[in-house]
Coordinates of C-alpha atoms in Angstrom, one line a residue:
M916 CA 0.0 0.0 0.0
T917 CA 1.4 3.4 -0.9
S918 CA 0.8 6.8 0.6
L919 CA -1.5 7.5 -2.4
S920 CA -4.1 5.3 -0.6
F921 CA -4.2 7.6 2.4
S922 CA -5.9 10.9 3.2
E923 CA -3.7 14.0 3.1
D924 CA -3.1 14.0 6.9
Q925 CA -2.4 10.3 7.0
A926 CA 0.1 10.6 4.2
R927 CA 1.8 13.5 5.9
V928 CA 2.1 11.6 9.2
L929 CA 3.3 8.5 7.5
E930 CA 6.1 10.4 5.7
R931 CA 7.2 12.1 8.9
L932 CA 7.3 8.9 10.9
H933 CA 9.2 7.1 8.2
E934 CA 11.8 9.9 8.0
W935 CA 12.1 10.1 11.8
S936 CA 12.4 6.3 12.2
L937 CA 15.4 6.2 9.9
K938 CA 17.1 9.3 11.4
P939 CA 15.6 10.1 14.8
D940 CA 16.2 13.7 15.8
S941 CA 14.8 13.2 19.4
R942 CA 14.4 10.4 21.9
S943 CA 10.7 10.0 21.0
I944 CA 7.9 11.2 18.8
T945 CA 4.2 11.2 19.7
L946 CA 1.2 10.7 17.4
G947 CA -2.3 11.5 18.6
G948 CA -5.4 10.4 16.7
Y949 CA -9.1 10.4 17.5
A950 CA -11.1 7.2 17.1
G951 CA -11.7 6.4 13.5
T952 CA -8.7 8.5 12.1
G953 CA -6.7 5.4 11.2
K954 CA -3.8 5.4 13.7
T955 CA -3.2 1.7 13.5
T956 CA -3.5 1.7 9.7
V957 CA -0.7 4.3 9.5
I958 CA 1.5 2.4 11.9
A959 CA 1.0 -0.8 9.9
A960 CA 1.9 1.0 6.7
L961 CA 5.0 2.5 8.4
R962 CA 6.2 -0.9 9.4
R963 CA 5.9 -2.2 5.8
E964 CA 7.8 0.8 4.5
L965 CA 10.5 0.3 7.1
A966 CA 10.8 -3.4 6.1
A967 CA 11.3 -2.3 2.5
S968 CA 13.9 0.3 3.3
C969 CA 15.7 -1.5 6.2
P970 CA 14.9 -5.3 6.0
D971 CA 16.9 -6.1 9.2
L972 CA 15.3 -3.5 11.4
S973 CA 13.3 -4.9 14.3
V974 CA 10.4 -3.3 16.1
A975 CA 9.1 -3.9 19.6
F976 CA 5.4 -3.2 19.6
C977 CA 3.7 -2.8 23.0
S978 CA 0.6 -1.7 24.7
Y979 CA -0.3 -0.9 28.3
T980 CA -2.8 -3.8 28.6
G981 CA -2.8 -7.4 27.5
K982 CA -6.1 -7.0 25.6
A983 CA -4.8 -3.9 23.7
S984 CA -1.6 -5.8 22.7
Q985 CA -3.6 -8.7 21.5
V986 CA -5.8 -6.5 19.3
L987 CA -2.7 -4.7 18.0
R988 CA -1.0 -8.0 17.2
Q989 CA -4.1 -9.3 15.3
T990 CA -4.3 -6.0 13.3
L991 CA -0.7 -6.0 12.4
I992 CA -0.8 -9.7 11.3
A993 CA -3.9 -9.0 9.2
A994 CA -2.1 -6.0 7.5
G995 CA 1.0 -8.1 6.8
A996 CA 3.0 -5.7 9.1
L997 CA 4.4 -8.0 11.8
Y998 CA 7.7 -9.5 10.8
P999 CA 9.7 -12.5 12.3
Q1000 CA 12.2 -10.2 14.0
D1001 CA 9.4 -8.1 15.7
T1002 CA 7.7 -8.6 19.0
C1003 CA 4.3 -7.5 20.2
G1004 CA 3.2 -7.7 23.8
T1005 CA 2.5 -5.6 26.9
I1006 CA 4.8 -2.9 28.1
H1007 CA 5.5 -4.8 31.3
S1008 CA 6.7 -7.9 29.4
L1009 CA 9.0 -5.7 27.3
L1010 CA 10.4 -3.7 30.2
Y1011 CA 10.6 -6.2 33.1
S1012 CA 12.3 -9.5 33.7
P1013 CA 11.5 -12.0 36.4
L1014 CA 13.7 -12.7 39.4
V1015 CA 13.6 -16.5 39.7
G1016 CA 14.5 -18.4 42.9
E1017 CA 16.5 -21.6 43.1
D1018 CA 13.3 -23.6 43.1
G1019 CA 12.0 -21.9 40.0
T1020 CA 9.5 -19.6 41.6
I1021 CA 9.2 -16.0 40.6
L1022 CA 10.4 -13.8 43.5
G1023 CA 9.8 -10.4 41.9
W1024 CA 10.4 -8.4 38.8
M1025 CA 13.2 -6.0 37.7
R1026 CA 13.6 -3.7 34.8
S1027 CA 15.3 -5.3 31.8
K1028 CA 18.7 -4.0 31.0
E1029 CA 18.5 -4.4 27.3
I1030 CA 15.7 -4.7 24.7
D1031 CA 16.4 -6.6 21.6
A1032 CA 15.0 -4.2 19.1
N1033 CA 15.9 -1.1 17.0
L1034 CA 12.6 0.8 17.5
I1035 CA 9.8 0.7 20.1
I1036 CA 6.2 1.6 19.1
V1037 CA 3.8 2.1 22.0
D1038 CA 0.1 1.8 21.2
E1039 CA -2.7 3.2 23.5
A1040 CA -0.1 5.6 24.8
S1041 CA -2.7 7.8 26.5
M1042 CA -2.6 5.3 29.4
V1043 CA 1.2 5.5 29.9
T1044 CA 2.1 6.8 33.3
D1045 CA 5.2 8.9 34.1
H1046 CA 6.8 5.9 35.9
I1047 CA 6.3 3.7 32.8
W1048 CA 7.4 6.4 30.4
Q1049 CA 10.7 7.0 32.3
D1050 CA 11.4 3.2 32.2
L1051 CA 10.8 3.2 28.5
L1052 CA 13.2 6.1 27.9
I1053 CA 15.9 4.3 30.0
A1054 CA 15.9 1.6 27.3
N1055 CA 17.7 4.2 25.1
L1056 CA 15.9 3.3 21.9
P1057 CA 13.9 5.6 19.6
I1058 CA 10.2 5.4 20.6
I1059 CA 7.1 6.2 18.7
A1060 CA 4.1 6.7 21.1
V1061 CA 0.7 6.5 19.5
G1062 CA -2.5 7.3 21.4
D1063 CA -5.9 9.0 21.4
H1064 CA -5.3 12.6 22.5
G1065 CA -9.1 13.0 23.1
Q1066 CA -9.2 10.6 25.9
L1067 CA -8.7 11.1 29.6
P1068 CA -5.1 11.2 31.0
P1069 CA -3.8 8.1 32.9
I1070 CA -5.6 7.1 36.1
E1071 CA -2.8 8.1 38.4
G1072 CA -0.8 11.3 38.5
K1073 CA -1.1 14.4 36.3
Y1074 CA 1.3 13.3 33.6
N1075 CA -0.2 13.0 30.1
L1076 CA 2.0 11.9 27.3
M1077 CA -0.7 12.8 24.7
D1078 CA -1.2 16.3 26.0
K1079 CA 0.8 18.0 23.3
T1080 CA 1.6 15.5 20.5
D1081 CA 4.2 16.1 17.8
L1082 CA 1.8 14.8 15.1
T1083 CA -2.0 14.5 15.0
L1084 CA -4.7 12.7 13.0
E1085 CA -8.0 14.4 13.3
R1086 CA -9.9 13.6 10.1
I1087 CA -12.3 10.6 10.5
H1088 CA -11.4 8.0 7.9
R1089 CA -14.1 7.4 5.3
Q1090 CA -14.5 3.7 6.4
A1091 CA -15.5 4.9 9.9
E1092 CA -17.7 7.9 9.0
N1093 CA -21.0 5.8 9.1
N1094 CA -20.2 4.0 12.3
P1095 CA -22.7 5.2 14.9
I1096 CA -20.3 4.8 17.8
I1097 CA -17.7 6.9 16.0
Q1098 CA -20.4 9.5 15.2
L1099 CA -21.4 9.7 18.9
A1100 CA -17.7 9.9 19.9
Q1101 CA -17.4 12.9 17.7
E1102 CA -20.5 14.5 19.2
A1103 CA -19.2 13.9 22.7
R1104 CA -15.8 15.3 21.9
L1105 CA -17.0 18.4 20.1
T1106 CA -20.1 19.3 22.2
G1107 CA -20.0 17.3 25.4
K1108 CA -23.5 16.2 24.7
I1109 CA -25.1 13.1 23.2
S1110 CA -28.7 13.4 22.0
V1111 CA -31.4 11.1 23.2
G1112 CA -32.4 8.6 20.4
D1113 CA -31.8 5.5 18.5
F1114 CA -28.6 5.7 16.3
S1115 CA -28.9 2.0 15.3
K1116 CA -30.6 -1.1 16.7
S1117 CA -27.8 -1.5 19.2
V1118 CA -26.6 2.1 19.7
R1119 CA -29.2 4.0 21.8
K1120 CA -29.5 6.7 24.4
F1121 CA -32.3 6.7 27.0
S1122 CA -33.2 9.5 29.3
Y1123 CA -35.4 9.6 32.4
A1124 CA -36.5 13.1 31.3
T1125 CA -38.0 11.8 28.0
H1126 CA -38.6 8.1 28.5
E1127 CA -40.9 6.4 31.0
A1128 CA -38.9 5.6 34.1
S1129 CA -40.2 2.0 34.1
D1130 CA -39.0 1.5 30.5
V1131 CA -35.5 2.7 31.4
N1132 CA -35.4 0.6 34.5
D1133 CA -36.5 -2.5 32.6
L1134 CA -33.7 -2.0 30.1
V1135 CA -31.1 -1.5 32.9
D1136 CA -32.4 -4.6 34.8
H1137 CA -32.2 -6.7 31.6
L1138 CA -28.6 -5.7 30.9
L1139 CA -27.5 -6.1 34.5
S1140 CA -29.1 -9.5 34.6
N1141 CA -27.1 -10.6 31.5
V1142 CA -23.6 -9.5 32.2
H1143 CA -21.0 -11.4 30.2
D1144 CA -17.2 -11.3 29.7
D1145 CA -17.4 -9.0 26.7
M1146 CA -19.4 -6.3 28.4
L1147 CA -18.5 -3.2 30.4
I1148 CA -20.8 -1.3 32.8
L1149 CA -19.5 2.2 33.2
C1150 CA -20.3 5.2 35.4
G1151 CA -18.8 8.3 36.9
Y1152 CA -19.3 8.1 40.7
N1153 CA -17.6 5.5 42.8
K1154 CA -20.8 5.2 44.9
T1155 CA -22.7 4.3 41.7
R1156 CA -20.0 1.7 40.9
V1157 CA -20.4 0.1 44.3
A1158 CA -24.2 0.0 43.9
L1159 CA -24.0 -1.5 40.4
N1160 CA -21.6 -4.2 41.5
K1161 CA -23.9 -5.2 44.4
S1162 CA -26.8 -5.3 42.0
V1163 CA -25.0 -7.5 39.5
R1164 CA -23.7 -9.9 42.2
Q1165 CA -27.3 -10.2 43.6
K1166 CA -28.5 -11.1 40.1
L1167 CA -25.8 -13.7 39.9
G1168 CA -27.1 -15.3 43.1
R1169 CA -24.2 -14.1 45.3
E1170 CA -26.0 -13.3 48.6
S1171 CA -22.9 -12.4 50.7
D1172 CA -21.0 -9.2 50.4
D1173 CA -17.8 -11.2 50.6
P1174 CA -15.9 -12.1 47.4
E1175 CA -16.2 -15.7 46.1
G1176 CA -14.5 -17.7 43.5
G1177 CA -15.6 -16.7 40.0
D1178 CA -16.1 -13.0 41.0
R1179 CA -14.8 -10.4 38.6
V1180 CA -12.4 -8.0 40.3
V1181 CA -10.4 -4.9 39.4
C1182 CA -7.0 -3.8 40.7
L1183 CA -7.1 -0.4 42.4
K1184 CA -3.4 0.3 43.0
N1185 CA -0.2 -0.1 41.0
T1186 CA 2.3 -2.5 42.6
Y1187 CA 5.6 -3.0 40.8
V1188 CA 7.2 -5.6 43.2
T1189 CA 5.0 -8.7 43.6
P1190 CA 5.6 -12.5 43.7
G1191 CA 4.3 -12.3 40.1
S1192 CA 4.3 -9.6 37.4
P1193 CA 3.7 -6.0 38.3
I1194 CA -0.1 -5.3 38.6
Y1195 CA -1.7 -2.0 37.5
N1196 CA -4.6 0.1 38.5
G1197 CA -7.5 -0.8 36.3
M1198 CA -6.5 -4.5 35.5
V1199 CA -9.6 -6.7 35.5
G1200 CA -9.4 -10.4 36.4
T1201 CA -11.4 -13.3 37.8
L1202 CA -11.0 -14.8 41.3
D1203 CA -9.8 -18.4 40.7
S1204 CA -9.8 -19.0 44.5
I1205 CA -10.0 -16.9 47.6
T1206 CA -9.8 -17.8 51.3
P1207 CA -9.7 -15.7 54.5
E1208 CA -6.2 -15.1 55.9
G1209 CA -6.4 -13.5 59.4
D1210 CA -8.5 -10.5 60.1
H1211 CA -7.2 -8.3 57.4
W1212 CA -6.6 -10.3 54.2
Y1213 CA -7.7 -12.9 51.7
A1214 CA -5.3 -15.2 50.1
A1215 CA -6.3 -14.9 46.5
N1216 CA -5.5 -16.3 43.1
I1217 CA -6.6 -14.0 40.3
A1218 CA -6.5 -14.8 36.7
F1219 CA -5.9 -11.9 34.3
V1220 CA -7.0 -13.6 31.1
D1221 CA -6.3 -10.6 28.8
E1222 CA -2.8 -10.3 30.3
E1223 CA -2.2 -14.1 30.0
R1224 CA -1.0 -14.3 33.6
E1225 CA -2.1 -14.7 37.2
F1226 CA -1.6 -13.0 40.6
A1227 CA -1.2 -14.9 43.8
G1228 CA -1.0 -13.1 47.1
L1229 CA -2.7 -11.3 49.9
I1230 CA -5.4 -8.8 49.1
S1231 CA -7.2 -6.5 51.6
R1232 CA -10.5 -7.6 53.1
H1233 CA -11.3 -4.0 53.9
Q1234 CA -11.3 -2.8 50.2
F1235 CA -14.4 -4.5 48.9
N1236 CA -17.5 -2.4 48.4
Q1237 CA -15.6 0.8 49.4
P1238 CA -16.1 3.9 47.3
Q1239 CA -12.5 5.0 47.6
T1240 CA -9.2 3.2 47.6
I1241 CA -8.2 2.7 51.2
Q1242 CA -4.9 4.2 52.3
T1243 CA -4.8 3.2 56.0
V1244 CA -5.9 0.3 58.1
P1245 CA -5.8 0.6 61.9
G1246 CA -3.0 -1.6 63.3
L1247 CA -1.3 -2.1 60.0
G1248 CA 1.6 -0.3 58.3
P1249 CA 1.2 0.8 54.7
K1250 CA 3.3 -2.1 53.4
H1251 CA 1.1 -4.7 55.2
I1252 CA -2.4 -3.6 54.0
G1253 CA -2.3 -6.0 51.1
E1254 CA -3.1 -5.4 47.4
R1255 CA -6.3 -3.5 46.8
F1256 CA -9.0 -5.1 44.7
D1257 CA -12.7 -4.5 44.4
Y1258 CA -15.5 -6.0 42.4
G1259 CA -15.1 -5.3 38.7
Y1260 CA -18.5 -5.9 37.1
A1261 CA -19.0 -2.1 37.0
L1262 CA -16.1 0.4 36.6
T1263 CA -15.7 4.1 36.6
V1264 CA -14.8 5.4 33.1
H1265 CA -11.3 6.3 34.4
K1266 CA -10.7 2.7 35.4
S1267 CA -11.9 1.5 32.0
Q1268 CA -9.1 3.2 30.0
G1269 CA -7.4 0.7 27.7
S1270 CA -10.4 -1.6 27.7
Q1271 CA -13.0 -2.2 25.1
A1272 CA -16.0 -4.5 24.9
N1273 CA -18.6 -5.6 22.4
T1274 CA -21.3 -4.2 24.7
V1275 CA -21.2 -1.1 26.9
L1276 CA -23.8 0.1 29.3
L1277 CA -23.0 3.7 30.3
F1278 CA -24.5 5.8 33.0
E1279 CA -23.8 9.5 32.3
E1280 CA -22.6 11.1 35.5
R1281 CA -20.9 14.5 35.5
F1282 CA -18.9 15.7 38.5
P1283 CA -20.1 19.1 39.7
K1284 CA -16.6 20.6 39.6
S1285 CA -15.5 19.1 36.2
S1286 CA -14.6 21.6 33.5
D1287 CA -16.3 21.4 30.1
D1288 CA -13.1 19.9 28.7
D1289 CA -12.8 17.3 31.4
W1290 CA -16.5 16.3 30.7
R1291 CA -15.9 16.0 27.0
R1292 CA -12.9 13.8 27.5
W1293 CA -14.9 11.7 30.0
L1294 CA -17.8 11.2 27.7
Y1295 CA -15.6 10.6 24.6
T1296 CA -13.5 8.0 26.5
A1297 CA -16.7 6.2 27.7
V1298 CA -18.3 6.0 24.2
T1299 CA -15.1 4.7 22.6
R1300 CA -15.0 1.8 25.0
A1301 CA -17.8 0.1 22.9
R1302 CA -17.2 -1.9 19.7
E1303 CA -20.7 -2.8 18.7
N1304 CA -23.5 -2.2 21.2
L1305 CA -23.8 1.0 23.3
Y1306 CA -26.6 1.8 25.7
I1307 CA -26.4 5.2 27.4
I1308 CA -28.6 6.2 30.4
G1309 CA -28.8 9.9 30.9
R1310 CA -30.7 12.2 33.1
D1311 CA -31.6 14.7 30.5

């Protein structure tokens, strides 16, 4: 595929990235692009052009989450843009190596000293924290960071790699123009509002102000009663998240507030030194097993299917069904509280960054003190979590 197949802005970005990759004039270059602008298409084309001009060049593709790296891998393979010398995985698998004990068990993780590649391309870079970015820079390789500059910044801290990008893609690609989710994403980003109505059979917005409350409640009840692995329930307030998680668990027949095997859980705090791989705020997994361990903890095994790994260790008993991440526990030092997890059937939009699902149920909830820009980013991020089915519940 040649640059003649691209829109003007795509061709311009592709040319600049190709030029920069061959002769980097800085440690990194950032590319921001809204949903539907063809970021991955451009990156795939770049990789093919680099293979033609530098056959021996190797690229380490990576994303913040396992699911995102899987999607990236599939897209690159379909485009004929992943070569034998390339790798594609999570940022943590690229940056960190296990510390293995004499018996073969993993004792912890340390930053890798060398990365066997000539170029790093980071996808979903809007999620990258300052800590991760500094570790990437230490690798001393040229980095192309690609992300959606319309999304919310990372969950933790104020650092935003996509705040001022070197290159941007803002024109919606013709193949995405008729996608109702992309259309709503544009409306959210530009106006901060989504109209009530049916945009397709499976992309709809309901409002308590214009619909009968019983009809809206029936829809919500139906969706909450049919939660599945490829579904996200999103909201703004943590108190709403707690209430939604309780509702889903009740519909699943889980009468106790205590976690059980099979429950979906979400990590609430980054931990870089664990008996397994580092775990990150927002990672969603399933409890394979869980047993009480003293007054303060559960001994838990959590499978992160999208990350293709597991966590085994102590998690706090005090965190479940709490609206905020606990910072202190009477009688325990900070290092002894345990890892923080809560139920993950419903998530705040901030926690959903990097995730996508076939079906999304979104409750519009605006914080009173949020600026118009913050609200547009929140709503845009929420809408773009959906691939096929999107149901929005609004108050107006």
